[in-house]
Coordinates of C-alpha atoms in Angstrom, one line a residue:
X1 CA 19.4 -20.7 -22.3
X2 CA 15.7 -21.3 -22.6
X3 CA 13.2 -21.0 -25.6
X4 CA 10.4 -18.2 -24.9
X5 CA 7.4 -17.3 -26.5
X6 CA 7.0 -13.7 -27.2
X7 CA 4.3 -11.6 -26.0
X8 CA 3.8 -8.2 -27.0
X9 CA 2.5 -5.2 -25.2
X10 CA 0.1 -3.0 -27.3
X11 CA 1.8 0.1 -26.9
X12 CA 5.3 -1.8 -28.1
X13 CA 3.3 -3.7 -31.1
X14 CA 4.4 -1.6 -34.3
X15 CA 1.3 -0.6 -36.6
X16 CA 1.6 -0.9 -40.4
X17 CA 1.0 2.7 -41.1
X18 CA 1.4 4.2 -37.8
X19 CA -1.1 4.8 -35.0
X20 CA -1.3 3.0 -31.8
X21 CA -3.8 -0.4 -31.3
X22 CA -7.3 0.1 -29.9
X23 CA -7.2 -1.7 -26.4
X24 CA -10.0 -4.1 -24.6
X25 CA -8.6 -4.5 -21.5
X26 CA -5.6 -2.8 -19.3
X27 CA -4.0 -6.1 -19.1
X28 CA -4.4 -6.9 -22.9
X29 CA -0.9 -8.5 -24.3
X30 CA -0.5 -9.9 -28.0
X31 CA -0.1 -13.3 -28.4
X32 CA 2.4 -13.7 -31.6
X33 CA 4.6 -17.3 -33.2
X34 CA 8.0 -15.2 -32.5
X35 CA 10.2 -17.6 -30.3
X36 CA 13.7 -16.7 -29.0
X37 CA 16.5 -18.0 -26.8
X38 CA 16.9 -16.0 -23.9
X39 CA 19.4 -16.4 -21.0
X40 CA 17.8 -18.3 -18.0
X41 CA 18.5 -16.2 -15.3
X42 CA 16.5 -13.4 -17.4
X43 CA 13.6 -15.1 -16.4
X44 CA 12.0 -13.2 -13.1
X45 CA 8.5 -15.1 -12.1
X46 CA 6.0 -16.8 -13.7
X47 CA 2.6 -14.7 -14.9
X48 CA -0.5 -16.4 -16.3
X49 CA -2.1 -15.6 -19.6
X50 CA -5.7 -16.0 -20.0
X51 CA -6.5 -16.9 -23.7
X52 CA -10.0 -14.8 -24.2
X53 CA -11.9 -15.6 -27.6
X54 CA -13.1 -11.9 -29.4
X55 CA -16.6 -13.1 -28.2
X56 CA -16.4 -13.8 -24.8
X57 CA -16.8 -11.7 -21.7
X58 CA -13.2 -11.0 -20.5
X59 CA -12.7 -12.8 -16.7
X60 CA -12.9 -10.3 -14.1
X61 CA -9.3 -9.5 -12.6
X62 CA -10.0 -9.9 -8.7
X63 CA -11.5 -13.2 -9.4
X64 CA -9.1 -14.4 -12.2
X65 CA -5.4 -12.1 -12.2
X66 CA -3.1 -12.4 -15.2
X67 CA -3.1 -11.0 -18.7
X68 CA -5.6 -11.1 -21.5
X69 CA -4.9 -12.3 -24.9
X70 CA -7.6 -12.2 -27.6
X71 CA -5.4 -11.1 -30.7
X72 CA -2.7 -13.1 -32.7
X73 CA 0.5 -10.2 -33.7
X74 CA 1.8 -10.5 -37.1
X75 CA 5.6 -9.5 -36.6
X76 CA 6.3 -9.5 -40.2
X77 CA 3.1 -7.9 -41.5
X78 CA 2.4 -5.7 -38.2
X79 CA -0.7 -6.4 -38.3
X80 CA -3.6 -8.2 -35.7
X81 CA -5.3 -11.3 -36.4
X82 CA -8.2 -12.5 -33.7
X83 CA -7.9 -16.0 -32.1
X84 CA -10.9 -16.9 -33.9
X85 CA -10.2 -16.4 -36.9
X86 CA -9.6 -20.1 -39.0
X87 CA -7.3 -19.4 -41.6
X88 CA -4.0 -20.2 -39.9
X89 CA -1.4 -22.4 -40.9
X90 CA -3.2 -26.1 -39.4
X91 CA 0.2 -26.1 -36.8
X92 CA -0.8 -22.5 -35.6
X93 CA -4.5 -22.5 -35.9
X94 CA -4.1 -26.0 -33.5
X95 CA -1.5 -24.5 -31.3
X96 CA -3.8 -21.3 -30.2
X97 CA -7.1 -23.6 -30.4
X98 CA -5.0 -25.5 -26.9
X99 CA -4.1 -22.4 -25.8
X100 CA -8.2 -21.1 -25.8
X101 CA -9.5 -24.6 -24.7
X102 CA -6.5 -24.6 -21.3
X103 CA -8.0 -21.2 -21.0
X104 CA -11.5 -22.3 -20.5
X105 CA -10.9 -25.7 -18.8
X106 CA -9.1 -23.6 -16.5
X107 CA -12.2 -20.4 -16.3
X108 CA -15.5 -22.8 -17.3
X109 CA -17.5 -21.6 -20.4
X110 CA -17.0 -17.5 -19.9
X111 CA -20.5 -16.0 -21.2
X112 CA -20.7 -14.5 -24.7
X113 CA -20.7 -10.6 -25.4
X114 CA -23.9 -8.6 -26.9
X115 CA -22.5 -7.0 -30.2
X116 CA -24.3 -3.8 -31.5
X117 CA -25.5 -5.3 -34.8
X118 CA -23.8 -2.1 -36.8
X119 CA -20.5 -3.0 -35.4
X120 CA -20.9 -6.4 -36.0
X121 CA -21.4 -6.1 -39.4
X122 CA -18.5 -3.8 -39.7
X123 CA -16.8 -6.4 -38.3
X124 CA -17.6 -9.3 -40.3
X125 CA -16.6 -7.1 -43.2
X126 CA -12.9 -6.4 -41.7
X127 CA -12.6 -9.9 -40.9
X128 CA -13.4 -11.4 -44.6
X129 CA -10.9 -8.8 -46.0
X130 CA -8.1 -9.6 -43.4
X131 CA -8.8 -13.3 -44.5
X132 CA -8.6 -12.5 -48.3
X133 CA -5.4 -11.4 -47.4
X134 CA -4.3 -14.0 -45.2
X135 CA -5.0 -16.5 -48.0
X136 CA -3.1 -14.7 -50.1
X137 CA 0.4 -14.7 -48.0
X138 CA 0.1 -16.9 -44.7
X139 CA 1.8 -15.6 -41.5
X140 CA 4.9 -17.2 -41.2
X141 CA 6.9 -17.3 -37.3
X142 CA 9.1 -15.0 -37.0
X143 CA 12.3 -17.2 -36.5
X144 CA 14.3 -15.1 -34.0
X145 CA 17.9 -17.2 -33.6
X146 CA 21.4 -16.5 -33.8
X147 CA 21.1 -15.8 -37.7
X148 CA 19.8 -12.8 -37.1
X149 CA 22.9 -11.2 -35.6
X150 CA 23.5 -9.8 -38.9
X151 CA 20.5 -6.5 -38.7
X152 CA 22.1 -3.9 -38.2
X153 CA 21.5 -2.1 -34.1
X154 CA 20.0 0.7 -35.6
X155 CA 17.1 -1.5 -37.2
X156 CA 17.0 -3.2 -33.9
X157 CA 16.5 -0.2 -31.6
X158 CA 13.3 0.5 -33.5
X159 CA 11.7 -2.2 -32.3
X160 CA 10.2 -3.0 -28.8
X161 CA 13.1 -3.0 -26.4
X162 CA 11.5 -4.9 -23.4
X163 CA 8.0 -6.3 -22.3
X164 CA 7.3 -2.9 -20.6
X165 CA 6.6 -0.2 -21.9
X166 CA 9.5 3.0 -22.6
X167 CA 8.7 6.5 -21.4
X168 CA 8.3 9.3 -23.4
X169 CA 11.1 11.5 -23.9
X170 CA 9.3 14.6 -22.9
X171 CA 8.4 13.3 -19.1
X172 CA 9.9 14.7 -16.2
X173 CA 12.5 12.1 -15.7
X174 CA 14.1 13.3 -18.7
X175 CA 13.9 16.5 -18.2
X176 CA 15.9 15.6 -14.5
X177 CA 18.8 13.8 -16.8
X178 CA 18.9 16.6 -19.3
X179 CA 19.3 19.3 -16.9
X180 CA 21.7 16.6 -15.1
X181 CA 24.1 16.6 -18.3
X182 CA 23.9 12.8 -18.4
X183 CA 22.1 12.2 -21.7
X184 CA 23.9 9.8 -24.0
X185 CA 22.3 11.0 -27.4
X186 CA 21.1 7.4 -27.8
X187 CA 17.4 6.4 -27.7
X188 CA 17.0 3.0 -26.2
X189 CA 19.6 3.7 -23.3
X190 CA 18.5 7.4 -22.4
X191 CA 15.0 5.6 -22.4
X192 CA 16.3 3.1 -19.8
X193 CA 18.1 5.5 -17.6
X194 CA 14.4 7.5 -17.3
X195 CA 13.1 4.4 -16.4
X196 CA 16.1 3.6 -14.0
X197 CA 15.5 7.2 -12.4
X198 CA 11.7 6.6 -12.0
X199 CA 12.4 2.7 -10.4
X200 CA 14.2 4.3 -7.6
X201 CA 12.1 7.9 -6.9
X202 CA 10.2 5.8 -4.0
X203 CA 13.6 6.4 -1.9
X204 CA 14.4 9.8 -2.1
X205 CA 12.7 12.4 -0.3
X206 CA 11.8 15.6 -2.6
X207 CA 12.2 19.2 -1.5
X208 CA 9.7 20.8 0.4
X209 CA 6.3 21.4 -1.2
X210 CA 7.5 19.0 -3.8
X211 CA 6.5 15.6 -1.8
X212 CA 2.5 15.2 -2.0
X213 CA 3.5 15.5 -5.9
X214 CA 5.8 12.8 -6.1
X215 CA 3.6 10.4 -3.8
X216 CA 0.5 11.4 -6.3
X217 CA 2.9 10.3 -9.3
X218 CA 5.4 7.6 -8.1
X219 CA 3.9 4.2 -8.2
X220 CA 3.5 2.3 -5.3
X221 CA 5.2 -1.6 -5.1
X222 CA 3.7 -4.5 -5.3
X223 CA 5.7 -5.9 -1.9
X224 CA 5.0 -2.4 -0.4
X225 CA 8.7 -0.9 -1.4
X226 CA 7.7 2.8 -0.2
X227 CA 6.6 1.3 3.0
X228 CA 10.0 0.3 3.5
X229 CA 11.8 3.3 2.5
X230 CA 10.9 5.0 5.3
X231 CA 12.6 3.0 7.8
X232 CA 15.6 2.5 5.9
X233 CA 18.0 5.2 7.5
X234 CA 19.7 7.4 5.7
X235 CA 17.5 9.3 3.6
X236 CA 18.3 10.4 -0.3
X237 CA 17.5 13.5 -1.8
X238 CA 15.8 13.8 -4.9
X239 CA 17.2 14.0 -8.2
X240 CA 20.9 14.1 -6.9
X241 CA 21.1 11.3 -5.1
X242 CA 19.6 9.3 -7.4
X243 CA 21.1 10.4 -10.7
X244 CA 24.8 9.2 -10.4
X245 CA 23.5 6.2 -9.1
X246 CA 21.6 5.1 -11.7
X247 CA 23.7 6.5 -14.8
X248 CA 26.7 4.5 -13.7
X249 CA 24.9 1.7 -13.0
X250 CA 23.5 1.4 -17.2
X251 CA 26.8 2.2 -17.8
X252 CA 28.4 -0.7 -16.9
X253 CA 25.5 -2.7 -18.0
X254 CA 26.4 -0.4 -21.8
X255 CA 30.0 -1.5 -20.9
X256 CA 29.7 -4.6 -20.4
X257 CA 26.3 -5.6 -22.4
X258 CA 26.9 -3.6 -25.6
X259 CA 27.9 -6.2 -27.8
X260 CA 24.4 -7.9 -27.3
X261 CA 21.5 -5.6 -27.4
X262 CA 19.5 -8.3 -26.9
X263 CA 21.3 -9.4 -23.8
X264 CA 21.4 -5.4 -22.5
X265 CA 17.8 -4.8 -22.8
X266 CA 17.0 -8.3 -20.2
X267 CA 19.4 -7.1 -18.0
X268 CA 18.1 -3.5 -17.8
X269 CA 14.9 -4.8 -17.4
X270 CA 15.2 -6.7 -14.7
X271 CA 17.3 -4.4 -13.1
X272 CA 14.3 -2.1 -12.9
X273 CA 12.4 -4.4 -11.8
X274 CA 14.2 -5.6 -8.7
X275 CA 15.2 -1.9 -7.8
X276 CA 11.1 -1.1 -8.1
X277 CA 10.0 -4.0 -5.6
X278 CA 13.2 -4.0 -3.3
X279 CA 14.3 -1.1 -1.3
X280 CA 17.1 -2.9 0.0
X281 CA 18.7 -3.2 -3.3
X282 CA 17.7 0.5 -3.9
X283 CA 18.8 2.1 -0.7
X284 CA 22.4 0.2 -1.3
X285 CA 23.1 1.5 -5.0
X286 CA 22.3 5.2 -3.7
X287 CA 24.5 5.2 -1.1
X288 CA 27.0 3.4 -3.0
X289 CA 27.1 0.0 -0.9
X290 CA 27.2 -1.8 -3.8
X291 CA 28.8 -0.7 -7.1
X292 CA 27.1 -0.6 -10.1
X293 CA 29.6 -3.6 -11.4
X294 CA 28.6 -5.8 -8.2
X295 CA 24.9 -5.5 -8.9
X296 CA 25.4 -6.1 -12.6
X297 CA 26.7 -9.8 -11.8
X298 CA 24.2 -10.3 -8.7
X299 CA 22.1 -13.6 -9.8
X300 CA 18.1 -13.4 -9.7
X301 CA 18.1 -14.4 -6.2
X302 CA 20.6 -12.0 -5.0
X303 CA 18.9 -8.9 -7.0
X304 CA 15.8 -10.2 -4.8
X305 CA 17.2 -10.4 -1.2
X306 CA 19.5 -7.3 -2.2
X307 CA 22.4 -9.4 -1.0
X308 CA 25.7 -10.6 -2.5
X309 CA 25.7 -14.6 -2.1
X310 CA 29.0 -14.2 -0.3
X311 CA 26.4 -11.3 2.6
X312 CA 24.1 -14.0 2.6
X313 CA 26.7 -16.6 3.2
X314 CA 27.4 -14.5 6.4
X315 CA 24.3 -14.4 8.0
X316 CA 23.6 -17.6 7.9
X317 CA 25.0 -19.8 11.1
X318 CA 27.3 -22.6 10.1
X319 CA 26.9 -26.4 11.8
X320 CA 28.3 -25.9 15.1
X321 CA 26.6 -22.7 15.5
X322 CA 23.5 -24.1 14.7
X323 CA 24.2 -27.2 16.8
X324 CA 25.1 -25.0 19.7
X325 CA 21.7 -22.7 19.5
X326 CA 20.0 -26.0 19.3
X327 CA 21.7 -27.7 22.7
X328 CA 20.6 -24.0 24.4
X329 CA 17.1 -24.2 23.3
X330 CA 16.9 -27.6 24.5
X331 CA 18.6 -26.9 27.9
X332 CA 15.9 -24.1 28.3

């Protein structure tokens, strides 16, 4: 197990009253004081977090990649507090004051912003309220652990699932699993089976007249996953192939995770991750190379090569063999 620090997406950040949270940047996350243990191999790849104070320019993303944080999420409160603002508990107002300062050792002194002197004002206004309140009842971390087994799941499955945001119930994929008959009746894993369906679009080919859609909607890979479907063989039509595939496959993760909806949520996750950016590990769940059971107990590394470690084991020459290619090269 390791401790992380929570870090919530906008569109996943509940608002006291309702509504959705005015956005900076496209790459904005909330910083917040909730800390969990999470399950090591849950962990996919490191990501860097520029800490951006409300009056600064934000860095510009060619030159400086990562996420932007300039707002503090209250968990318990739902509400947003900016990094500037002073009246934090001294153990939080020092802990995001390092968090700024590695931010601009790291970027040098990022120029200030021009405010419109209306909004500014506005502003100053919001702030002095949001402090009254502050001073009233301070934010207090959300303490995550083990003693909070006892909520009930239906309180949990109203919160964020995962850091990525869920579809909408109304988009196509859906619509594909509706028509399908695969629809559980329960939110949080009919939202991961549209976002299953979605990870894997990129190898199926769609019927004719169909396909410059799809390309125009299905997102393209960071490591250039469509690139590779279409040199990998056998080809997948689209939904059918893909619909048994990835319905069994969150149901054994339902089966075997269910217990822990904690636990179910990480594993989904990065699930749909690896099947997004690896179209080895795609092409082999649709055409049933690997069972959804096999790919559920598949370590981090495995998900990434799209191998079992006892495949990988197998392709790679023992001592002698090794030994032996070496004496050949030598003797040429």
């Amino acid at each position: 197990m390791v401790t992380g620090q929570w870090f919530y997406r906008p569109e996943e950040a509940e608002k006291k009253g309702g509504g959705s949270w005015p956005l900076n940047d496209t790459r904005e996350l909330f910083y917040s004081f909730h800390r969990d243990e999470v399950p090591a191999e849950s962990v996919m790849h490191k990501c860097v977090v520029h800490f951006v104070p409300i009056h600064k320019q934000i860095p510009n993303r060619k030159e400086h990649p990562g996420f932007i944080v300039q707002k503090v999420y209250d968990t318990v409160e739902q509400k947003l507090w900016k990094l500037t603002d002073k009246d934090y508990e001294d153990n939080k107002q020092h802990e995001i004051d390092l968090l700024v300062q590695k931010t601009l050792s790291r970027l040098g002194d990022l120029p200030d912003l021009e405010f419109d002197s209306t909004a500014a004002v506005f502003d100053q206004e919001e702030q002095l309220k949001a402090k009254r309140t502050l001073r009233k009842k301070n934010i207090s971390p959300l303490d995550v652990t083990r003693n909070d087994e006892g909520s009930t799941r239906s309180d949990q499955s109203l919160k964020a699932e995962t850091p990525g945001s869920c579809p909408s119930n109304t988009n196509e994929y859906y619509t594909i699993l509706s028509k399908a008959k695969v629809l559980t009746g329960e939110t949080h894993r009919d939202k991961w089976m549209t976002r299953l369906l979605q990870g894997v679009q990129y190898m199926c080919s769609c019927p004719d007249g169909l396909e410059r859609e799809r390309d125009i909607k299905s997102p393209r890979t960071a490591n250039g996953s469509r690139e590779k479907s279409s040199n990998s063989g056998k080809s997948f039509t689209w939904p059918d192939a893909a619909v048994p595939a990835i319905t069994a496959l969150e149901k054994a993760s339902h089966d075997a995770l269910c217990s822990d909806f904690q636990k179910y949520n990480q594993k989904l996750r990065q699930l749909e991750f690896n099947l997004k950016n690896n179209a080895l590990l795609a092409r082999r769940l649709l055409n049933g190379e690997l069972e959804p059971s096999t790919i559920l107990n598949m370590s981090p590394n495995e998900l990434k090569e799209g191998l079992t470690a006892e495949e990988t084991a197998k392709k790679e020459p023992d001592e002698s063999e090794r030994m032996q290619l070496f004496y050949y090269r030598e003797s040429r």
